[in-house]
Short mmCIF file of N, CA and C in Angstrom, two decimals:
data_model
loop_
_atom_site.label_atom_id
_atom_site.label_comp_id
_atom_site.label_asym_id
_atom_site.label_seq_id
_atom_site.Cartn_x
_atom_site.Cartn_y
_atom_site.Cartn_z
N UNK A 1 -36.01 10.45 -26.07
CA UNK A 1 -34.75 10.95 -26.57
C UNK A 1 -34.30 10.14 -27.78
N UNK A 2 -34.36 8.81 -27.66
CA UNK A 2 -33.96 7.95 -28.76
C UNK A 2 -34.87 8.15 -29.97
N UNK A 3 -36.16 8.31 -29.70
CA UNK A 3 -37.12 8.52 -30.79
C UNK A 3 -36.82 9.84 -31.49
N UNK A 4 -36.50 10.88 -30.71
CA UNK A 4 -36.18 12.18 -31.26
C UNK A 4 -34.93 12.10 -32.15
N UNK A 5 -33.93 11.35 -31.69
CA UNK A 5 -32.70 11.18 -32.46
C UNK A 5 -33.00 10.45 -33.77
N UNK A 6 -33.81 9.38 -33.69
CA UNK A 6 -34.16 8.63 -34.89
C UNK A 6 -34.90 9.50 -35.89
N UNK A 7 -35.81 10.33 -35.40
CA UNK A 7 -36.55 11.22 -36.29
C UNK A 7 -35.62 12.25 -36.94
N UNK A 8 -34.68 12.76 -36.17
CA UNK A 8 -33.72 13.73 -36.72
C UNK A 8 -32.86 13.07 -37.79
N UNK A 9 -32.42 11.84 -37.55
CA UNK A 9 -31.63 11.14 -38.55
C UNK A 9 -32.44 10.86 -39.81
N UNK A 10 -33.69 10.48 -39.63
CA UNK A 10 -34.56 10.22 -40.79
C UNK A 10 -34.78 11.49 -41.59
N UNK A 11 -34.97 12.60 -40.91
CA UNK A 11 -35.18 13.88 -41.60
C UNK A 11 -33.92 14.28 -42.36
N UNK A 12 -32.76 14.06 -41.76
CA UNK A 12 -31.50 14.38 -42.43
C UNK A 12 -31.31 13.53 -43.67
N UNK A 13 -31.61 12.24 -43.54
CA UNK A 13 -31.47 11.34 -44.69
C UNK A 13 -32.43 11.75 -45.80
N UNK A 14 -33.66 12.10 -45.42
CA UNK A 14 -34.64 12.51 -46.42
C UNK A 14 -34.18 13.78 -47.13
N UNK A 15 -33.59 14.71 -46.39
CA UNK A 15 -33.11 15.94 -46.99
C UNK A 15 -31.97 15.67 -47.95
N UNK A 16 -31.07 14.76 -47.55
CA UNK A 16 -29.93 14.43 -48.41
C UNK A 16 -30.35 13.70 -49.66
N UNK A 17 -31.38 12.85 -49.54
CA UNK A 17 -31.81 12.04 -50.68
C UNK A 17 -33.05 12.61 -51.35
N UNK A 18 -33.44 13.81 -50.98
CA UNK A 18 -34.65 14.41 -51.51
C UNK A 18 -34.67 14.54 -53.02
N UNK A 19 -33.51 14.65 -53.62
CA UNK A 19 -33.44 14.81 -55.06
C UNK A 19 -33.47 13.49 -55.80
N UNK A 20 -33.54 12.36 -55.09
CA UNK A 20 -33.55 11.06 -55.74
C UNK A 20 -34.93 10.83 -56.36
N UNK A 21 -35.00 10.60 -57.68
CA UNK A 21 -36.28 10.36 -58.33
C UNK A 21 -36.91 9.05 -57.86
N UNK A 22 -38.23 8.91 -58.07
CA UNK A 22 -38.93 7.70 -57.66
C UNK A 22 -38.35 6.46 -58.31
N UNK A 23 -37.81 6.57 -59.49
CA UNK A 23 -37.22 5.41 -60.16
C UNK A 23 -36.01 4.89 -59.43
N UNK A 24 -35.47 5.69 -58.53
CA UNK A 24 -34.26 5.29 -57.81
C UNK A 24 -34.58 4.77 -56.42
N UNK A 25 -35.81 4.32 -56.21
CA UNK A 25 -36.16 3.77 -54.90
C UNK A 25 -35.32 2.54 -54.64
N UNK A 26 -35.10 2.23 -53.36
CA UNK A 26 -34.24 1.11 -52.98
C UNK A 26 -34.81 -0.21 -53.46
N UNK A 27 -33.92 -1.09 -53.89
CA UNK A 27 -34.27 -2.46 -54.20
C UNK A 27 -33.17 -3.34 -53.63
N UNK A 28 -33.41 -4.62 -53.58
CA UNK A 28 -32.44 -5.52 -52.96
C UNK A 28 -31.39 -5.93 -53.97
N UNK A 29 -30.14 -5.80 -53.56
CA UNK A 29 -29.02 -6.23 -54.38
C UNK A 29 -28.24 -7.29 -53.60
N UNK A 30 -27.11 -7.76 -54.15
CA UNK A 30 -26.35 -8.82 -53.49
C UNK A 30 -25.83 -8.42 -52.12
N UNK A 31 -25.56 -7.15 -51.88
CA UNK A 31 -25.06 -6.70 -50.59
C UNK A 31 -26.13 -6.07 -49.73
N UNK A 32 -27.40 -6.21 -50.13
CA UNK A 32 -28.48 -5.59 -49.39
C UNK A 32 -29.16 -4.56 -50.27
N UNK A 33 -30.01 -3.71 -49.69
CA UNK A 33 -30.71 -2.70 -50.48
C UNK A 33 -29.75 -1.73 -51.16
N UNK A 34 -30.07 -1.36 -52.39
CA UNK A 34 -29.21 -0.48 -53.17
C UNK A 34 -30.07 0.60 -53.82
N UNK A 35 -29.54 1.82 -53.88
CA UNK A 35 -30.17 2.87 -54.65
C UNK A 35 -29.57 2.80 -56.05
N UNK A 36 -30.32 2.23 -57.03
CA UNK A 36 -29.74 1.92 -58.32
C UNK A 36 -29.16 3.11 -59.08
N UNK A 37 -29.86 4.24 -59.12
CA UNK A 37 -29.37 5.33 -59.93
C UNK A 37 -28.11 5.95 -59.34
N UNK A 38 -27.92 5.77 -58.04
CA UNK A 38 -26.73 6.32 -57.40
C UNK A 38 -25.64 5.27 -57.23
N UNK A 39 -26.02 3.98 -57.31
CA UNK A 39 -25.06 2.91 -57.10
C UNK A 39 -24.52 2.88 -55.68
N UNK A 40 -25.30 3.39 -54.74
CA UNK A 40 -24.85 3.47 -53.35
C UNK A 40 -25.56 2.40 -52.54
N UNK A 41 -24.80 1.46 -51.91
CA UNK A 41 -25.46 0.48 -51.07
C UNK A 41 -25.99 1.13 -49.80
N UNK A 42 -27.03 0.53 -49.24
CA UNK A 42 -27.56 1.05 -47.99
C UNK A 42 -26.57 0.81 -46.87
N UNK A 43 -26.73 1.52 -45.79
CA UNK A 43 -25.85 1.39 -44.65
C UNK A 43 -26.60 0.64 -43.57
N UNK A 44 -26.01 -0.45 -43.06
CA UNK A 44 -26.63 -1.24 -42.02
C UNK A 44 -26.30 -0.69 -40.64
N UNK A 45 -26.86 -1.32 -39.63
CA UNK A 45 -26.58 -0.96 -38.25
C UNK A 45 -25.21 -1.53 -37.89
N UNK A 46 -24.30 -0.74 -37.31
CA UNK A 46 -22.98 -1.27 -36.98
C UNK A 46 -23.10 -2.52 -36.12
N UNK A 47 -22.38 -3.54 -36.54
CA UNK A 47 -22.39 -4.78 -35.79
C UNK A 47 -23.53 -5.70 -36.15
N UNK A 48 -24.59 -5.21 -36.77
CA UNK A 48 -25.72 -6.06 -37.09
C UNK A 48 -26.09 -6.00 -38.56
N UNK A 49 -25.82 -4.90 -39.22
CA UNK A 49 -26.25 -4.73 -40.60
C UNK A 49 -25.48 -5.60 -41.56
N UNK A 50 -26.10 -5.92 -42.67
CA UNK A 50 -25.46 -6.75 -43.67
C UNK A 50 -24.87 -5.92 -44.79
N UNK A 51 -25.09 -4.63 -44.78
CA UNK A 51 -24.58 -3.78 -45.85
C UNK A 51 -23.07 -3.72 -45.83
N UNK A 52 -22.44 -3.54 -47.00
CA UNK A 52 -21.00 -3.54 -47.06
C UNK A 52 -20.35 -2.37 -46.33
N UNK A 53 -21.12 -1.36 -45.96
CA UNK A 53 -20.54 -0.23 -45.24
C UNK A 53 -20.09 -0.61 -43.84
N UNK A 54 -20.65 -1.66 -43.29
CA UNK A 54 -20.27 -2.11 -41.96
C UNK A 54 -19.92 -3.57 -42.03
N UNK A 55 -19.01 -3.98 -41.20
CA UNK A 55 -18.67 -5.38 -41.11
C UNK A 55 -17.79 -5.83 -42.24
N UNK A 56 -17.32 -4.91 -43.08
CA UNK A 56 -16.44 -5.30 -44.16
C UNK A 56 -15.16 -5.84 -43.55
N UNK A 57 -14.60 -6.85 -44.17
CA UNK A 57 -13.39 -7.43 -43.63
C UNK A 57 -13.73 -8.69 -42.85
N UNK A 58 -12.72 -9.21 -42.21
CA UNK A 58 -12.84 -10.49 -41.55
C UNK A 58 -13.31 -10.37 -40.11
N UNK A 59 -14.19 -11.28 -39.70
CA UNK A 59 -14.58 -11.40 -38.30
C UNK A 59 -13.55 -12.33 -37.66
N UNK A 60 -13.00 -11.92 -36.52
CA UNK A 60 -12.03 -12.77 -35.83
C UNK A 60 -12.31 -12.69 -34.34
N UNK A 61 -12.63 -13.85 -33.77
CA UNK A 61 -12.96 -13.92 -32.35
C UNK A 61 -12.07 -14.96 -31.67
N UNK A 62 -11.65 -14.65 -30.46
CA UNK A 62 -10.96 -15.62 -29.62
C UNK A 62 -11.95 -16.04 -28.55
N UNK A 63 -12.22 -17.33 -28.48
CA UNK A 63 -13.20 -17.88 -27.55
C UNK A 63 -12.43 -18.69 -26.50
N UNK A 64 -12.53 -18.29 -25.25
CA UNK A 64 -11.87 -19.01 -24.16
C UNK A 64 -12.94 -19.59 -23.25
N UNK A 65 -12.92 -20.91 -23.08
CA UNK A 65 -13.93 -21.62 -22.30
C UNK A 65 -13.25 -22.35 -21.14
N UNK A 66 -13.83 -22.23 -19.95
CA UNK A 66 -13.30 -22.88 -18.75
C UNK A 66 -14.43 -23.64 -18.04
N UNK A 67 -14.08 -24.74 -17.45
CA UNK A 67 -14.98 -25.54 -16.60
C UNK A 67 -16.25 -26.01 -17.32
N UNK A 68 -16.14 -26.22 -18.64
CA UNK A 68 -17.28 -26.72 -19.41
C UNK A 68 -17.08 -28.18 -19.81
N UNK A 69 -16.01 -28.78 -19.37
CA UNK A 69 -15.74 -30.18 -19.73
C UNK A 69 -14.94 -30.27 -21.02
N UNK A 70 -15.44 -31.09 -21.94
CA UNK A 70 -14.72 -31.36 -23.19
C UNK A 70 -14.53 -30.11 -24.05
N UNK A 71 -15.34 -29.07 -23.84
CA UNK A 71 -15.24 -27.86 -24.65
C UNK A 71 -14.22 -26.85 -24.15
N UNK A 72 -13.52 -27.17 -23.05
CA UNK A 72 -12.55 -26.24 -22.49
C UNK A 72 -11.41 -25.95 -23.46
N UNK A 73 -10.93 -24.72 -23.43
CA UNK A 73 -9.78 -24.35 -24.24
C UNK A 73 -9.94 -22.95 -24.79
N UNK A 74 -8.95 -22.56 -25.58
CA UNK A 74 -8.98 -21.26 -26.26
C UNK A 74 -8.93 -21.54 -27.75
N UNK A 75 -9.88 -20.95 -28.46
CA UNK A 75 -10.03 -21.21 -29.88
C UNK A 75 -10.12 -19.90 -30.65
N UNK A 76 -9.65 -19.93 -31.88
CA UNK A 76 -9.82 -18.79 -32.78
C UNK A 76 -10.93 -19.14 -33.76
N UNK A 77 -11.87 -18.22 -33.91
CA UNK A 77 -12.97 -18.39 -34.85
C UNK A 77 -12.92 -17.23 -35.83
N UNK A 78 -12.80 -17.55 -37.10
CA UNK A 78 -12.85 -16.53 -38.15
C UNK A 78 -14.06 -16.82 -39.03
N UNK A 79 -14.78 -15.76 -39.35
CA UNK A 79 -15.93 -15.87 -40.25
C UNK A 79 -15.75 -14.81 -41.33
N UNK A 80 -16.28 -15.09 -42.51
CA UNK A 80 -16.21 -14.16 -43.65
C UNK A 80 -14.78 -13.82 -44.01
N UNK A 81 -13.95 -14.76 -44.44
CA UNK A 81 -14.17 -16.19 -44.70
C UNK A 81 -13.97 -17.02 -43.43
N UNK A 82 -14.58 -18.21 -43.44
CA UNK A 82 -14.54 -19.10 -42.27
C UNK A 82 -13.17 -19.73 -42.11
N UNK A 83 -12.75 -19.86 -40.86
CA UNK A 83 -11.48 -20.51 -40.57
C UNK A 83 -11.20 -20.48 -39.09
N UNK A 84 -10.00 -20.89 -38.73
CA UNK A 84 -9.58 -20.92 -37.33
C UNK A 84 -9.58 -22.33 -36.80
N UNK A 85 -9.26 -22.46 -35.51
CA UNK A 85 -9.18 -23.79 -34.90
C UNK A 85 -10.36 -24.08 -33.97
N UNK A 86 -11.43 -23.31 -34.08
CA UNK A 86 -12.66 -23.57 -33.31
C UNK A 86 -13.17 -24.96 -33.71
N UNK A 87 -13.71 -25.75 -32.76
CA UNK A 87 -14.18 -27.10 -33.07
C UNK A 87 -15.30 -27.18 -34.12
N UNK A 88 -16.09 -26.12 -34.30
CA UNK A 88 -17.19 -26.14 -35.26
C UNK A 88 -17.27 -24.78 -35.96
N UNK A 89 -16.30 -24.51 -36.81
CA UNK A 89 -16.22 -23.21 -37.49
C UNK A 89 -17.49 -22.92 -38.28
N UNK A 90 -17.91 -23.87 -39.09
CA UNK A 90 -19.08 -23.66 -39.95
C UNK A 90 -20.34 -23.41 -39.11
N UNK A 91 -20.56 -24.24 -38.10
CA UNK A 91 -21.74 -24.09 -37.25
C UNK A 91 -21.73 -22.79 -36.47
N UNK A 92 -20.55 -22.42 -35.92
CA UNK A 92 -20.44 -21.20 -35.12
C UNK A 92 -20.66 -19.96 -35.99
N UNK A 93 -20.03 -19.91 -37.15
CA UNK A 93 -20.21 -18.76 -38.05
C UNK A 93 -21.66 -18.69 -38.53
N UNK A 94 -22.25 -19.85 -38.80
CA UNK A 94 -23.65 -19.89 -39.22
C UNK A 94 -24.58 -19.36 -38.13
N UNK A 95 -24.31 -19.72 -36.89
CA UNK A 95 -25.16 -19.25 -35.78
C UNK A 95 -25.04 -17.75 -35.61
N UNK A 96 -23.83 -17.22 -35.70
CA UNK A 96 -23.65 -15.77 -35.59
C UNK A 96 -24.36 -15.05 -36.73
N UNK A 97 -24.30 -15.61 -37.93
CA UNK A 97 -24.99 -15.01 -39.07
C UNK A 97 -26.51 -15.04 -38.86
N UNK A 98 -27.03 -16.14 -38.31
CA UNK A 98 -28.47 -16.23 -38.01
C UNK A 98 -28.91 -15.14 -37.05
N UNK A 99 -28.15 -14.98 -35.97
CA UNK A 99 -28.50 -13.97 -34.97
C UNK A 99 -28.44 -12.57 -35.56
N UNK A 100 -27.45 -12.31 -36.40
CA UNK A 100 -27.34 -10.99 -37.06
C UNK A 100 -28.54 -10.76 -37.98
N UNK A 101 -28.94 -11.81 -38.72
CA UNK A 101 -30.08 -11.68 -39.63
C UNK A 101 -31.38 -11.40 -38.87
N UNK A 102 -31.45 -11.88 -37.61
CA UNK A 102 -32.62 -11.63 -36.77
C UNK A 102 -32.52 -10.28 -36.06
N UNK A 103 -31.43 -9.55 -36.27
CA UNK A 103 -31.25 -8.25 -35.64
C UNK A 103 -30.81 -8.34 -34.19
N UNK A 104 -30.30 -9.49 -33.78
CA UNK A 104 -29.87 -9.68 -32.40
C UNK A 104 -28.36 -9.44 -32.26
N UNK A 105 -27.97 -8.91 -31.14
CA UNK A 105 -26.55 -8.77 -30.81
C UNK A 105 -26.18 -9.96 -29.94
N UNK A 106 -25.45 -10.93 -30.48
CA UNK A 106 -25.16 -12.14 -29.70
C UNK A 106 -24.26 -11.89 -28.50
N UNK A 107 -23.62 -10.75 -28.44
CA UNK A 107 -22.67 -10.47 -27.36
C UNK A 107 -23.20 -9.45 -26.35
N UNK A 108 -24.45 -9.05 -26.50
CA UNK A 108 -25.06 -8.09 -25.57
C UNK A 108 -25.17 -8.72 -24.18
N UNK A 109 -24.88 -7.96 -23.15
CA UNK A 109 -25.03 -8.50 -21.80
C UNK A 109 -26.50 -8.64 -21.41
N UNK A 110 -26.73 -9.40 -20.36
CA UNK A 110 -28.08 -9.50 -19.80
C UNK A 110 -28.44 -8.12 -19.25
N UNK A 111 -29.60 -7.58 -19.58
CA UNK A 111 -29.99 -6.26 -19.05
C UNK A 111 -29.99 -6.27 -17.52
N UNK A 112 -29.58 -5.16 -16.94
CA UNK A 112 -29.50 -5.04 -15.48
C UNK A 112 -30.84 -5.28 -14.79
N UNK A 113 -31.93 -4.89 -15.46
CA UNK A 113 -33.24 -5.02 -14.83
C UNK A 113 -33.96 -6.32 -15.20
N UNK A 114 -33.23 -7.28 -15.79
CA UNK A 114 -33.85 -8.55 -16.18
C UNK A 114 -34.25 -9.36 -14.95
N UNK A 115 -35.41 -9.98 -15.03
CA UNK A 115 -35.88 -10.88 -13.97
C UNK A 115 -35.43 -12.29 -14.37
N UNK A 116 -34.51 -12.86 -13.62
CA UNK A 116 -33.91 -14.15 -13.99
C UNK A 116 -34.25 -15.21 -12.95
N UNK A 117 -34.49 -16.43 -13.43
CA UNK A 117 -34.76 -17.52 -12.50
C UNK A 117 -33.50 -17.83 -11.71
N UNK A 118 -33.70 -18.23 -10.48
CA UNK A 118 -32.57 -18.56 -9.62
C UNK A 118 -32.26 -20.04 -9.79
N UNK A 119 -31.39 -20.32 -10.74
CA UNK A 119 -30.95 -21.68 -10.98
C UNK A 119 -29.48 -21.63 -11.33
N UNK A 120 -28.82 -22.75 -11.16
CA UNK A 120 -27.38 -22.79 -11.44
C UNK A 120 -27.16 -23.78 -12.57
N UNK A 121 -26.54 -23.33 -13.63
CA UNK A 121 -26.31 -24.17 -14.80
C UNK A 121 -24.91 -24.73 -14.88
N UNK A 122 -24.17 -24.67 -13.79
CA UNK A 122 -22.81 -25.21 -13.78
C UNK A 122 -21.79 -24.10 -13.63
N UNK A 123 -20.54 -24.53 -13.56
CA UNK A 123 -19.44 -23.59 -13.31
C UNK A 123 -18.79 -23.08 -14.59
N UNK A 124 -19.29 -23.46 -15.75
CA UNK A 124 -18.67 -23.07 -17.02
C UNK A 124 -18.66 -21.55 -17.18
N UNK A 125 -17.55 -21.03 -17.67
CA UNK A 125 -17.41 -19.62 -18.01
C UNK A 125 -16.78 -19.52 -19.38
N UNK A 126 -17.00 -18.40 -20.03
CA UNK A 126 -16.39 -18.18 -21.34
C UNK A 126 -16.16 -16.69 -21.53
N UNK A 127 -15.19 -16.40 -22.37
CA UNK A 127 -14.93 -15.03 -22.75
C UNK A 127 -14.72 -15.01 -24.26
N UNK A 128 -15.35 -14.05 -24.91
CA UNK A 128 -15.22 -13.90 -26.36
C UNK A 128 -14.66 -12.51 -26.61
N UNK A 129 -13.53 -12.46 -27.30
CA UNK A 129 -12.86 -11.19 -27.60
C UNK A 129 -12.50 -11.15 -29.07
N UNK A 130 -12.43 -9.96 -29.62
CA UNK A 130 -12.01 -9.79 -31.00
C UNK A 130 -12.86 -8.78 -31.72
N UNK A 131 -13.16 -9.07 -32.99
CA UNK A 131 -14.01 -8.17 -33.76
C UNK A 131 -15.02 -9.00 -34.55
N UNK A 132 -16.22 -8.45 -34.64
CA UNK A 132 -17.32 -9.10 -35.34
C UNK A 132 -18.18 -8.03 -35.98
N UNK A 133 -18.42 -8.18 -37.27
CA UNK A 133 -19.26 -7.24 -38.03
C UNK A 133 -18.80 -5.80 -37.85
N UNK A 134 -17.49 -5.60 -37.82
CA UNK A 134 -16.94 -4.25 -37.78
C UNK A 134 -16.91 -3.59 -36.42
N UNK A 135 -17.09 -4.35 -35.35
CA UNK A 135 -17.01 -3.74 -34.03
C UNK A 135 -16.24 -4.63 -33.08
N UNK A 136 -15.69 -4.01 -32.05
CA UNK A 136 -14.93 -4.74 -31.04
C UNK A 136 -15.88 -5.55 -30.16
N UNK A 137 -15.43 -6.72 -29.77
CA UNK A 137 -16.19 -7.60 -28.89
C UNK A 137 -15.33 -7.96 -27.69
N UNK A 138 -15.89 -7.83 -26.51
CA UNK A 138 -15.27 -8.30 -25.27
C UNK A 138 -16.43 -8.68 -24.35
N UNK A 139 -16.84 -9.95 -24.41
CA UNK A 139 -18.02 -10.40 -23.69
C UNK A 139 -17.68 -11.60 -22.81
N UNK A 140 -18.24 -11.60 -21.62
CA UNK A 140 -18.06 -12.71 -20.68
C UNK A 140 -19.38 -13.45 -20.53
N UNK A 141 -19.29 -14.76 -20.36
CA UNK A 141 -20.46 -15.61 -20.24
C UNK A 141 -20.30 -16.54 -19.04
N UNK A 142 -21.41 -16.85 -18.38
CA UNK A 142 -21.45 -17.79 -17.27
C UNK A 142 -22.84 -18.44 -17.29
N UNK A 143 -23.03 -19.42 -16.41
CA UNK A 143 -24.31 -20.13 -16.36
C UNK A 143 -24.86 -20.05 -14.94
N UNK A 144 -24.83 -18.84 -14.36
CA UNK A 144 -25.15 -18.65 -12.95
C UNK A 144 -26.61 -18.37 -12.65
N UNK A 145 -27.44 -18.13 -13.65
CA UNK A 145 -28.88 -17.95 -13.45
C UNK A 145 -29.58 -18.20 -14.78
N UNK A 146 -30.90 -18.19 -14.75
CA UNK A 146 -31.67 -18.52 -15.95
C UNK A 146 -31.37 -17.63 -17.15
N UNK A 147 -31.18 -16.35 -16.92
CA UNK A 147 -30.90 -15.43 -18.03
C UNK A 147 -29.53 -15.72 -18.66
N UNK A 148 -28.55 -15.97 -17.82
CA UNK A 148 -27.20 -16.22 -18.31
C UNK A 148 -27.09 -17.60 -18.96
N UNK A 149 -27.87 -18.56 -18.47
CA UNK A 149 -27.92 -19.87 -19.11
C UNK A 149 -28.51 -19.72 -20.51
N UNK A 150 -29.61 -18.98 -20.64
CA UNK A 150 -30.26 -18.77 -21.94
C UNK A 150 -29.33 -18.02 -22.90
N UNK A 151 -28.60 -17.05 -22.37
CA UNK A 151 -27.65 -16.27 -23.20
C UNK A 151 -26.56 -17.19 -23.73
N UNK A 152 -26.03 -18.07 -22.88
CA UNK A 152 -25.01 -19.03 -23.30
C UNK A 152 -25.59 -19.97 -24.36
N UNK A 153 -26.75 -20.57 -24.05
CA UNK A 153 -27.35 -21.55 -24.96
C UNK A 153 -27.68 -20.95 -26.33
N UNK A 154 -28.02 -19.66 -26.37
CA UNK A 154 -28.31 -19.00 -27.64
C UNK A 154 -27.06 -18.97 -28.53
N UNK A 155 -25.87 -19.04 -27.93
CA UNK A 155 -24.63 -18.97 -28.71
C UNK A 155 -24.02 -20.33 -29.05
N UNK A 156 -24.67 -21.41 -28.66
CA UNK A 156 -24.18 -22.74 -29.07
C UNK A 156 -24.34 -22.84 -30.58
N UNK A 157 -23.35 -23.18 -31.36
CA UNK A 157 -22.09 -23.82 -31.07
C UNK A 157 -20.87 -22.88 -30.98
N UNK A 158 -21.08 -21.57 -30.93
CA UNK A 158 -19.93 -20.68 -30.68
C UNK A 158 -19.34 -21.07 -29.32
N UNK A 159 -20.22 -21.23 -28.33
CA UNK A 159 -19.84 -21.75 -27.02
C UNK A 159 -20.28 -23.21 -26.98
N UNK A 160 -19.59 -24.05 -26.24
CA UNK A 160 -19.95 -25.47 -26.24
C UNK A 160 -21.26 -25.73 -25.52
N UNK A 161 -21.98 -26.73 -26.00
CA UNK A 161 -23.17 -27.19 -25.30
C UNK A 161 -22.70 -27.87 -24.02
N UNK A 162 -23.30 -27.50 -22.90
CA UNK A 162 -22.87 -28.07 -21.63
C UNK A 162 -23.73 -29.25 -21.22
N UNK A 163 -24.80 -29.51 -21.94
CA UNK A 163 -25.65 -30.64 -21.64
C UNK A 163 -26.53 -30.46 -20.42
N UNK A 164 -26.49 -29.24 -19.78
CA UNK A 164 -27.36 -29.04 -18.61
C UNK A 164 -28.62 -28.35 -18.99
#
């Protein structure tokens, strides 16, 4: 089904851009790939793409951490431009940008069918709410098994390192 949808979208795009001459093939510009003769930037994937069509505006996240020790509290993290009272604004925004560049959704939940090791990484919990790359975020984090520990650790320094 997903493949069929992707093919339909590709066919629609090809039909819409069918009149674009070969000289107008995409090249990389400051905001990502651009069709030069049309001056139209490419459109990225919502929440992950770097194109100006998505994620325009400020990223603003509220990070609430409990039972993690010194990292406990509620912090505001703003990226693009960086700011807020998060303990490591530059590092946190940089990590989110890295994950986006890799095509990863840092706030995606652990898949329901994931096989996770049975280990406990502590009682720390976190919640991240707000907007990032043009989409709403409401994600909860815990360290209750191997998958959730890895998910938390992937977001350090957005979430504090727990040292476990």
